[in-house]
Structure formats: C-alpha cells, structure tokens
XYZ file of C-alpha atoms in Angstrom:
528
model
C 42.282 -7.633 8.451
C 45.994 -8.494 8.501
C 48.197 -7.429 11.522
C 50.440 -4.491 11.148
C 53.492 -6.736 11.231
C 52.531 -7.886 7.719
C 52.396 -4.365 6.264
C 55.016 -3.189 3.868
C 54.014 0.450 4.252
C 51.723 1.857 6.901
C 50.340 5.308 7.671
C 47.213 6.695 9.350
C 44.969 6.294 6.214
C 46.418 3.106 4.450
C 47.769 -0.289 5.047
C 49.641 -2.083 2.250
C 49.246 -5.828 2.909
C 51.587 -7.822 0.569
C 50.427 -11.276 1.762
C 46.787 -10.414 0.996
C 47.861 -8.511 -2.162
C 45.707 -5.538 -1.288
C 45.903 -1.982 0.018
C 43.490 -0.770 2.715
C 42.625 2.922 2.841
C 40.102 5.151 4.685
C 38.597 7.831 2.596
C 36.855 9.191 5.626
C 35.823 8.062 9.143
C 32.889 6.129 7.839
C 34.286 4.436 4.936
C 37.001 1.851 4.240
C 38.291 0.815 0.799
C 40.220 -2.363 -0.211
C 42.099 -1.980 -3.474
C 43.555 -5.169 -5.054
C 46.383 -5.839 -7.393
C 44.187 -6.279 -10.331
C 42.836 -2.769 -9.760
C 39.432 -3.839 -8.529
C 38.273 -2.424 -5.266
C 35.701 -3.081 -2.474
C 34.084 -0.320 -0.568
C 32.679 -0.626 3.050
C 30.638 1.786 5.093
C 30.072 1.903 8.751
C 26.521 1.076 9.577
C 24.830 1.159 13.059
C 21.805 -0.728 14.135
C 20.290 -0.790 17.658
C 22.496 -3.688 18.626
C 25.832 -3.349 16.665
C 28.082 -1.122 14.653
C 29.895 -2.668 11.752
C 31.361 -2.055 8.373
C 29.328 -3.567 5.572
C 30.286 -4.066 1.852
C 28.530 -1.455 -0.272
C 30.263 -1.900 -3.652
C 32.483 -4.214 -5.678
C 33.980 -2.290 -8.518
C 36.340 -3.583 -11.319
C 39.288 -1.592 -12.686
C 36.961 -0.421 -15.536
C 34.489 1.063 -13.129
C 31.773 -1.618 -13.625
C 30.613 -3.583 -10.721
C 27.795 -4.239 -8.109
C 26.432 -2.101 -5.493
C 24.710 -3.450 -2.333
C 21.886 -1.918 -0.376
C 20.800 -2.745 3.240
C 17.584 -2.385 5.255
C 17.000 -0.690 8.553
C 17.982 -3.896 10.318
C 21.333 -3.971 8.521
C 20.457 -6.892 6.456
C 21.480 -7.123 2.706
C 18.414 -5.992 0.735
C 19.421 -5.839 -2.673
C 22.213 -5.879 -5.365
C 22.429 -3.932 -8.650
C 24.915 -3.596 -11.452
C 23.455 -0.177 -12.331
C 22.509 -1.471 -15.851
C 19.252 -3.239 -15.306
C 20.281 -6.347 -13.442
C 18.881 -6.135 -9.931
C 17.819 -8.579 -7.203
C 16.015 -8.075 -3.883
C 16.140 -10.094 -0.659
C 13.269 -10.816 1.711
C 13.668 -11.707 5.272
C 11.714 -13.238 8.191
C 13.195 -13.201 11.625
C 16.560 -12.257 10.223
C 16.749 -15.004 7.779
C 16.512 -14.764 3.924
C 13.192 -16.252 2.830
C 13.188 -15.232 -0.876
C 15.380 -13.763 -3.647
C 13.532 -11.864 -6.291
C 14.619 -10.705 -9.685
C 13.574 -7.128 -10.521
C 12.660 -5.508 -13.785
C 13.871 -2.048 -14.782
C 11.033 -0.376 -12.819
C 11.769 -2.293 -9.625
C 8.805 -4.702 -9.787
C 9.274 -8.413 -9.220
C 9.876 -10.249 -12.373
C 10.650 -13.734 -10.786
C 11.117 -15.308 -7.377
C 14.519 -16.923 -8.080
C 14.571 -18.829 -4.816
C 12.538 -19.507 -1.595
C 13.930 -20.712 1.552
C 12.469 -22.542 4.638
C 14.013 -22.925 8.027
C 13.460 -25.171 11.071
C 12.691 -23.813 14.577
C 16.388 -24.122 15.282
C 17.148 -21.865 12.355
C 18.586 -24.456 10.017
C 17.797 -24.260 6.322
C 15.566 -27.192 5.609
C 14.227 -26.445 2.082
C 15.039 -24.463 -1.073
C 12.645 -24.045 -3.923
C 13.985 -22.660 -7.224
C 12.402 -20.392 -9.821
C 10.676 -23.301 -11.515
C 9.239 -24.725 -8.307
C 11.805 -27.550 -7.813
C 12.587 -28.314 -4.322
C 15.723 -29.360 -2.345
C 15.580 -30.452 1.284
C 18.126 -30.623 4.144
C 18.422 -32.343 7.433
C 20.742 -31.727 10.416
C 22.109 -32.964 13.661
C 23.038 -30.267 16.077
C 23.120 -27.849 13.165
C 25.478 -29.999 11.214
C 24.279 -30.963 7.666
C 23.572 -34.747 7.617
C 21.314 -35.201 4.575
C 20.772 -33.240 1.363
C 18.220 -34.229 -1.255
C 18.749 -32.616 -4.688
C 16.008 -31.440 -7.075
C 15.951 -35.022 -8.610
C 15.568 -36.813 -5.382
C 19.063 -38.113 -5.052
C 20.515 -37.972 -1.553
C 23.905 -37.032 -0.134
C 24.475 -38.166 3.509
C 27.158 -37.019 5.897
C 28.375 -38.110 9.149
C 30.210 -35.977 11.732
C 32.542 -36.549 14.714
C 34.131 -34.374 17.470
C 35.872 -35.039 20.652
C 33.672 -36.570 23.353
C 30.771 -37.056 20.853
C 30.157 -40.629 22.142
C 30.049 -39.249 25.706
C 27.214 -36.966 24.708
C 29.154 -33.693 24.319
C 27.440 -31.163 22.020
C 28.982 -30.469 18.683
C 31.639 -27.693 18.725
C 32.268 -25.273 15.906
C 35.220 -27.335 14.606
C 33.284 -30.642 14.272
C 34.624 -32.540 11.316
C 32.731 -34.519 8.523
C 34.142 -38.085 8.646
C 31.991 -40.004 6.252
C 30.111 -38.968 3.062
C 28.165 -40.991 0.449
C 25.385 -40.625 -2.192
C 22.352 -42.854 -2.570
C 18.815 -43.087 -3.955
C 15.866 -43.101 -1.508
C 14.539 -46.172 -3.235
C 17.703 -48.047 -2.654
C 19.327 -46.583 0.493
C 21.853 -49.388 0.931
C 23.389 -48.772 -2.489
C 26.053 -46.201 -1.681
C 27.974 -44.306 -4.327
C 31.012 -41.942 -4.185
C 31.555 -43.044 -0.545
C 34.467 -41.389 1.217
C 35.925 -41.537 4.739
C 37.859 -38.654 6.143
C 40.520 -38.550 8.902
C 42.001 -35.420 10.375
C 45.382 -35.449 12.053
C 45.910 -31.841 13.011
C 48.835 -32.694 15.299
C 50.638 -34.345 12.372
C 49.436 -31.757 9.750
C 47.719 -34.147 7.410
C 44.296 -35.206 6.205
C 43.470 -38.703 4.878
C 40.696 -39.374 2.313
C 39.770 -43.167 1.744
C 37.292 -44.375 -0.808
C 35.029 -47.367 -0.479
C 37.650 -49.585 -2.131
C 40.112 -48.703 0.605
C 42.245 -46.494 -1.589
C 43.607 -43.593 0.482
C 44.973 -40.168 -0.586
C 46.913 -38.175 2.098
C 47.137 -34.361 2.008
C 49.929 -32.863 4.179
C 49.992 -29.132 5.144
C 52.413 -26.701 6.679
C 51.902 -24.417 9.697
C 49.969 -21.903 7.426
C 47.560 -24.692 6.228
C 49.245 -24.670 2.726
C 49.286 -27.952 0.967
C 52.896 -29.234 0.781
C 52.394 -32.886 -0.437
C 49.739 -35.030 -1.837
C 50.329 -38.801 -1.528
C 48.325 -40.978 -4.002
C 47.105 -44.558 -3.412
C 49.780 -45.878 -5.785
C 52.568 -44.306 -3.736
C 53.326 -41.398 -6.123
C 53.629 -37.895 -4.588
C 53.046 -34.344 -5.739
C 54.949 -31.788 -3.652
C 54.357 -28.059 -3.271
C 56.858 -25.446 -1.992
C 55.905 -21.965 -0.675
C 57.906 -18.931 0.325
C 57.490 -16.844 3.551
C 54.780 -14.662 1.817
C 52.639 -17.626 1.114
C 53.338 -17.761 -2.556
C 53.673 -21.107 -4.422
C 57.217 -21.273 -5.799
C 57.522 -24.884 -6.930
C 55.317 -27.857 -7.903
C 56.790 -31.322 -8.367
C 54.894 -34.206 -9.923
C 55.276 -37.916 -9.077
C 57.946 -38.258 -11.759
C 60.141 -35.625 -10.077
C 59.407 -32.979 -12.730
C 59.224 -29.473 -11.375
C 57.533 -26.227 -12.373
C 58.923 -23.028 -10.636
C 57.391 -19.678 -10.030
C 59.058 -16.361 -9.115
C 57.278 -13.121 -8.063
C 58.028 -9.408 -7.954
C 57.887 -7.353 -4.842
C 54.099 -6.737 -5.224
C 53.504 -10.495 -5.272
C 52.752 -10.764 -8.945
C 53.976 -13.558 -11.081
C 57.241 -12.508 -12.669
C 58.504 -15.826 -14.094
C 57.389 -19.297 -14.668
C 59.878 -22.021 -15.383
C 58.565 -25.304 -16.786
C 60.149 -28.806 -16.059
C 62.370 -28.461 -19.106
C 63.920 -25.210 -17.856
C 62.000 -22.844 -20.204
C 61.193 -19.610 -18.620
C 58.371 -17.192 -19.426
C 58.741 -13.708 -17.877
C 56.289 -11.048 -17.366
C 56.796 -7.327 -16.639
C 54.243 -4.854 -15.215
C 53.724 -1.219 -15.340
C 53.263 1.110 -12.310
C 49.458 0.321 -12.216
C 50.305 -3.474 -11.880
C 49.218 -4.411 -15.387
C 51.212 -6.909 -17.443
C 52.795 -4.953 -20.204
C 55.435 -7.278 -21.516
C 55.432 -11.130 -21.697
C 58.644 -12.952 -23.052
C 58.478 -16.547 -23.608
C 61.407 -19.069 -23.581
C 62.039 -18.626 -27.297
C 62.401 -14.896 -26.825
C 59.064 -13.988 -28.490
C 57.751 -10.778 -26.858
C 54.165 -9.652 -26.516
C 53.502 -6.063 -25.564
C 50.186 -4.813 -24.126
C 49.200 -1.169 -23.858
C 46.249 -0.024 -21.697
C 43.962 3.067 -21.536
C 43.425 5.035 -18.368
C 40.951 2.552 -16.937
C 43.291 -0.466 -17.468
C 41.644 -1.904 -20.424
C 43.838 -3.291 -23.229
C 44.266 -0.558 -25.992
C 46.612 -2.585 -28.134
C 48.462 -5.989 -28.137
C 51.511 -6.393 -30.343
C 53.165 -9.681 -30.876
C 55.091 -11.267 -33.808
C 51.891 -11.253 -35.937
C 51.398 -7.489 -35.528
C 49.312 -5.220 -33.480
C 45.682 -5.694 -32.491
C 43.822 -2.588 -31.123
C 40.829 -2.265 -28.941
C 38.271 0.570 -28.349
C 36.004 0.662 -25.352
C 32.842 2.580 -24.588
C 32.461 4.803 -21.424
C 30.591 1.895 -19.866
C 33.463 -0.485 -20.331
C 32.187 -2.465 -23.301
C 34.384 -3.460 -26.263
C 33.129 -1.538 -29.218
C 35.841 -2.041 -31.804
C 38.707 -4.496 -32.538
C 41.182 -4.014 -35.251
C 43.374 -6.946 -36.207
C 46.958 -6.901 -37.539
C 45.686 -6.895 -41.133
C 43.600 -3.772 -40.511
C 40.270 -5.542 -40.462
C 37.884 -4.012 -37.944
C 34.996 -5.595 -36.026
C 32.424 -3.296 -34.226
C 30.042 -3.990 -31.423
C 27.155 -2.236 -29.934
C 25.272 -2.737 -26.637
C 22.031 -1.817 -24.985
C 21.749 0.007 -21.709
C 22.011 -3.243 -19.818
C 25.342 -4.029 -21.440
C 23.974 -6.775 -23.683
C 25.383 -7.158 -27.160
C 22.830 -5.960 -29.702
C 24.858 -5.828 -32.871
C 28.212 -7.097 -34.222
C 29.659 -5.974 -37.556
C 32.369 -8.091 -38.954
C 35.512 -7.038 -41.094
C 33.401 -7.090 -44.279
C 30.711 -4.842 -42.884
C 28.130 -7.579 -42.386
C 25.950 -7.019 -39.296
C 24.366 -9.506 -36.907
C 21.798 -8.166 -34.568
C 20.598 -9.528 -31.209
C 17.339 -9.103 -29.162
C 16.735 -10.187 -25.649
C 13.575 -11.043 -23.497
C 12.567 -9.206 -20.352
C 14.812 -11.484 -18.284
C 17.874 -10.741 -20.419
C 18.030 -14.122 -22.271
C 18.623 -14.118 -26.058
C 15.301 -13.956 -27.908
C 16.331 -13.445 -31.567
C 19.446 -13.324 -33.771
C 19.197 -11.615 -37.221
C 22.071 -12.247 -39.621
C 23.368 -9.971 -42.325
C 20.827 -11.338 -44.757
C 17.923 -10.446 -42.511
C 17.251 -14.095 -41.525
C 16.039 -14.478 -38.091
C 16.625 -17.265 -35.587
C 14.415 -17.032 -32.528
C 14.998 -18.561 -29.030
C 12.879 -19.227 -26.022
C 14.215 -19.834 -22.530
C 12.513 -20.739 -19.215
C 12.964 -18.584 -16.096
C 16.069 -20.470 -15.208
C 17.688 -19.494 -18.575
C 17.488 -22.970 -20.014
C 17.014 -23.083 -23.751
C 13.604 -24.541 -24.585
C 13.139 -23.775 -28.264
C 15.157 -22.731 -31.341
C 13.239 -21.645 -34.454
C 15.309 -21.416 -37.654
C 14.692 -18.919 -40.558
C 13.021 -21.585 -42.635
C 10.532 -22.217 -39.828
C 11.996 -25.495 -38.686
C 13.236 -25.741 -35.175
C 14.300 -27.809 -32.150
C 12.696 -28.194 -28.790
C 14.545 -29.111 -25.513
C 13.392 -30.228 -22.134
C 15.284 -30.766 -18.862
C 14.929 -32.631 -15.536
C 14.862 -30.656 -12.267
C 18.651 -30.532 -11.998
C 19.035 -29.127 -15.547
C 20.018 -32.240 -17.340
C 18.709 -32.515 -20.889
C 15.939 -35.101 -21.018
C 14.429 -34.791 -24.478
C 15.664 -33.245 -27.757
C 13.222 -32.811 -30.633
C 14.729 -31.997 -33.959
C 13.281 -30.178 -36.927
C 11.573 -33.302 -38.289
C 9.953 -34.013 -34.993
C 12.210 -36.827 -34.140
C 12.584 -37.230 -30.354
C 15.819 -38.395 -28.571
C 15.499 -39.035 -24.884
C 18.141 -39.078 -22.111
C 18.191 -40.198 -18.519
C 20.888 -39.744 -15.780
C 22.155 -41.132 -12.636
C 22.588 -39.308 -9.337
C 25.910 -37.864 -10.411
C 24.329 -36.272 -13.570
C 26.080 -38.751 -15.878
C 24.101 -40.199 -18.746
C 22.380 -43.427 -17.889
C 20.673 -44.014 -21.258
C 19.970 -42.340 -24.518
C 17.047 -43.573 -26.674
C 16.520 -42.284 -30.287
C 13.292 -41.807 -32.188
C 13.518 -45.429 -33.465
C 13.706 -46.763 -29.909
C 17.342 -47.783 -30.137
C 19.031 -47.294 -26.802
C 22.544 -46.734 -25.581
C 22.871 -47.750 -21.899
C 25.588 -46.758 -19.465
C 26.548 -48.472 -16.181
C 28.890 -47.057 -13.533
C 30.747 -48.456 -10.353
C 30.298 -46.988 -6.899
C 32.860 -44.351 -7.725
C 30.854 -43.159 -10.714
C 33.359 -44.604 -13.143
C 31.926 -46.018 -16.406
C 32.070 -49.726 -16.394
C 29.723 -50.875 -19.134
C 28.534 -49.364 -22.364
C 25.666 -51.222 -24.154
C 24.974 -50.326 -27.774
C 21.742 -50.530 -29.792
C 22.510 -54.135 -30.701
C 22.814 -55.152 -27.254
C 26.576 -55.540 -27.326
C 28.681 -54.255 -24.454
C 31.995 -52.549 -23.953
C 33.556 -53.000 -20.458
C 36.072 -50.821 -18.670
C 38.291 -51.371 -15.653
C 40.301 -48.822 -13.578
C 43.301 -48.697 -11.184
C 43.406 -47.200 -7.639
C 43.748 -43.571 -9.163
C 40.714 -44.000 -11.353
C 42.710 -44.386 -14.514
C 41.487 -46.630 -17.261
C 43.626 -49.803 -17.289
C 41.542 -52.195 -19.390
C 38.992 -51.769 -22.099
C 37.008 -54.706 -23.568
C 35.440 -53.818 -26.888
C 32.073 -54.831 -28.440
C 34.005 -57.575 -30.237
C 35.564 -58.850 -26.904
C 38.996 -57.525 -27.939
C 40.902 -56.406 -24.838
C 43.126 -53.348 -24.703
C 45.329 -52.653 -21.644
C 46.875 -49.332 -20.592
C 49.822 -48.447 -18.383
C 50.920 -45.064 -16.998
C 54.219 -43.406 -15.880
C 54.887 -41.893 -12.513
C 53.288 -38.607 -13.551
C 50.049 -40.321 -14.473
C 50.528 -40.023 -18.188
C 49.831 -42.908 -20.687
C 53.091 -44.777 -21.172
C 51.865 -47.984 -22.974
C 49.037 -49.763 -24.375
C 48.524 -53.479 -25.413
C 46.022 -55.194 -27.600
C 46.658 -58.874 -27.839
C 50.300 -59.343 -28.823
C 50.510 -55.820 -30.174
C 52.192 -53.257 -27.955
C 52.522 -49.360 -28.270
C 54.946 -47.564 -26.059
C 54.721 -43.699 -25.710
C 57.674 -41.414 -24.739
C 57.135 -38.024 -23.489
C 59.282 -35.012 -22.475
C 59.072 -33.425 -19.009
C 56.106 -31.415 -20.053
C 54.089 -34.586 -21.044
C 54.320 -33.894 -24.823
C 54.557 -36.962 -26.865
C 57.995 -37.254 -28.432
C 58.099 -40.852 -29.623
C 55.683 -43.691 -30.271
C 57.033 -47.242 -30.750
C 54.875 -50.088 -31.905
C 55.655 -53.693 -31.668
C 53.630 -56.664 -32.992
C 53.718 -60.377 -32.317
C 56.770 -60.800 -34.613
C 58.731 -57.976 -33.115
C-alpha cells in the first residue's frame, strides 16, 4: 500500500492514492476495499490462521457488478474461484502447494482436471500436466529455473549470476538471469533465440545482446521507468515521465514526438501526435469518458447508465443506443438508422440467440464445458462443433453433412486439417511455433527455414524453388531473393519505416509524414 505522503486526500476510512490510481477504503474492521479509476473494485477480508493474520482477496468486481469471488480453506489457501454464473474452479493442495486445478460443473462435481503439478523435495515445481495429459518439465539450481521443456519437447535454458557466485555464495533473492537460449534435446548444441543480459544498476541501464552481437540498451530513471531504448543501429527511442509516474512524451528515432496530458485524477486528457494534432477527452464525475474531440473538431459523446455501461454514443453519423440486462449483458443495440439488434443469454452469460435488424434470428448451443456446440441460422440450418477439453476445435459439421476435422500438437499448433472432401493438409512447426512445413493432400510441400533468431531465411515451394531473405541488426528485412532469383533490397528511415526498395535498376522511394503515413511514392527505372 502506498505511503501517506502519496495521498491526495486522507481520513480514517479512506486513502486516495493518485499514483496508484485507486482509493482505499475500510467498510468495517475486517474488510478493505480498493476502488480503481475504471470503476472496478477489489475486496479483501482479514483472515486468521494458527500462524498468521492477513488480508486476502475475496472478490474482483467490475463496474457493472460482474466479477469473480474467491474462497479459501481452513489453512488460508485459495480453494476456489467462481463467477457466480456457472464458471467455477477448485484448487487441491498437498503440503501447502497446489497439486491440481479442477473445473467444476453447475452441481460442484469435477468436470475436468485442468492441470496437475509436481514438486521436488525442495519445493520447486518440476512438472505440469495439462487437461489432455501433455507434460511440461522444469529444472532448477538453488531454486532458480535453469531448464524448461515445453509440451512438444523443446527446451529453454537459463543461466544465472549473482555477486560471489564463483566463490560458492548461495543465490540471493535478486539473482539475475544472464543467458537464455532455446534448443532441441536431439541437437543440444544448436541454440536458437540466444540472448545475453547485463545489469548495471549503478548506471541505471540493462543491456541485451543477441547471438550475432547486436546489443539493445534499456535505460531507466530512479523509479525504474524506461527513459531511453538504444537500438543496435544507433537509433534511440526516448520516454519522458512526470512526477506522478505518468508518461508524458515518447520520441522515436527520427525525433518525432507524441505527447500526453492528464487530468488531476491521472486520466488521459489529451494526446498530441507528431504532427501537432490533439485529441481531447473529458470525463464525468464517475470518471467515465463522456466526450472525445479529435483534431478536426469532431465530437463523440457517450452517455452511461447507473452502472457505468454505455447507454448511447453520438457522433457525426448519429446516435447508437445500448440496452443491458440486470446481469450486465448487452441485450439490444440500435444504430443511427433505427435498426435494432437483440441478444439473449443463458444463466452462464453465454450468447444463445442474436436477432438482426431484419428480425432474422441465429441461435447458439453449448456443451457442458461451455464451448460452442451448435449454431442454428434463421433458416433452421444447423452447423455443429466439437471441441476437446482444452477448447480446441476438433470438428465442424455443415448443414449439408459435410464437415472439417482438425488436429493439434501438444502445444496447440494445428497439425492436420481435413476438408469436406476428405483431403488432408498437414503442418509441422519449429520450437518457436512457426510453420516448418505444409504438405497438401497431393503430397506437395512448402518448407520454411529460419536462422538462429527465428527469422525466416528460406521458403521452398512445391517445385523445389527457393525464396531467400536477409535481415539487418534490428531484424528488418533488407534483401529478398525471389523464386526467379530476382533480388529486391529494402532500406528504412530513422524511425524504422520502409523508405526505399530496389529491384535491379528500378528504385522506389517512399515519403511519409511524421505519423508514418505514406504521402508520396517516387519510382525510377534504369533510364531515369
């Protein structure tokens, strides 16, 4: 909680904390409430166990009254969460550590075990099994994560450092990760996305260097707010903050600046772009934006109901009105032309019907897990869906009986797609979840190769022809060699925007305004 010196108004029961953009109140001696600028709130309650007394979060509620409640067991451990509309999970513990998270049905019975967790004798998490049985593993040194293997078996490795480490001193709480890379267990020496980290607290900067030696420096102020990012090509992005920790200016490498102004409550009041155009926002007593005026003088007005939900939005096109249910669901929307769309929901807040401006209705059904099961259009035609326990779409059946089937790898990447004619397309991926190959039903394959920074370097088509790509220190494409061996080169301005391209003796130059919008394109061939 912030110190009293940061408070704008203080009394026995409330603290108004501008820097944190919240108000702290105490409804009674056992409860504390945090109310935020957006109208949402968090509620805490004093709980006592044999060893400790503390405030625990019991609810997170939005301005509309919808939210999540939290329950605790006798040991003071979080035991469950519920949204009050059918979505609920329970947590199981052994020795004070979460061992399983279970999804519950409306009756409180276990529907799925969403996750299982295993720990070492030292208390470190060593394995996580998901709802489909896929397993991730973790390894540590002095409780510092040194190795993480994802569901597909790809590995992330981390090295750590701290003062006196080489002298055998134990790892302190502020030990720093100094080296990170990805690899495959079958080829451990092939490192990808390798990064080295340097921390210079005494000089307020951090340095990140990739495997090619390209370094990016992040500089901070006393409050750990980023003030400058220095790119490998020498360009700089700068950030300016006021005394309340609010960002008031951003300047890119080309010297173009965007500025921000705030009201007394810390809300954005004006944004001025690099061309000097200003958009202003005004708020009502509840802190809701009621008027937005852009640089051209166009005004958008928004009116709200008692719960802070938009009741109408009026702009140059006219007024759009909204109606909401008692449970906070949008039930009607009327556009400026008077057309109305209506929506209905089940007790869990899921959309069950939508009626368009012409009166045509579409209906929706859901399975026991809450995933879409069927969609019935205005003609009564039904499209059905099937999902796995993770929510991944497995099958779509069209009204004519034709359908598609989908399968995924352990990380959720699409591996096979079967269309309505039974034609199968297969996909494979690298350790960064980028496509490695695509093979169609006829056996024709597209293949993708990447460098150690996961940048696409080669694309091979079905005929065995290749496109090649080359990048600069910032990872921007600077050269592309086509299937026909034609070469296109690219250049960029100080802000990182495309400034020119060249193919053979043909040049194209791009001129942009301070917002990066293209204002002119000049083309020049071999004859001028």
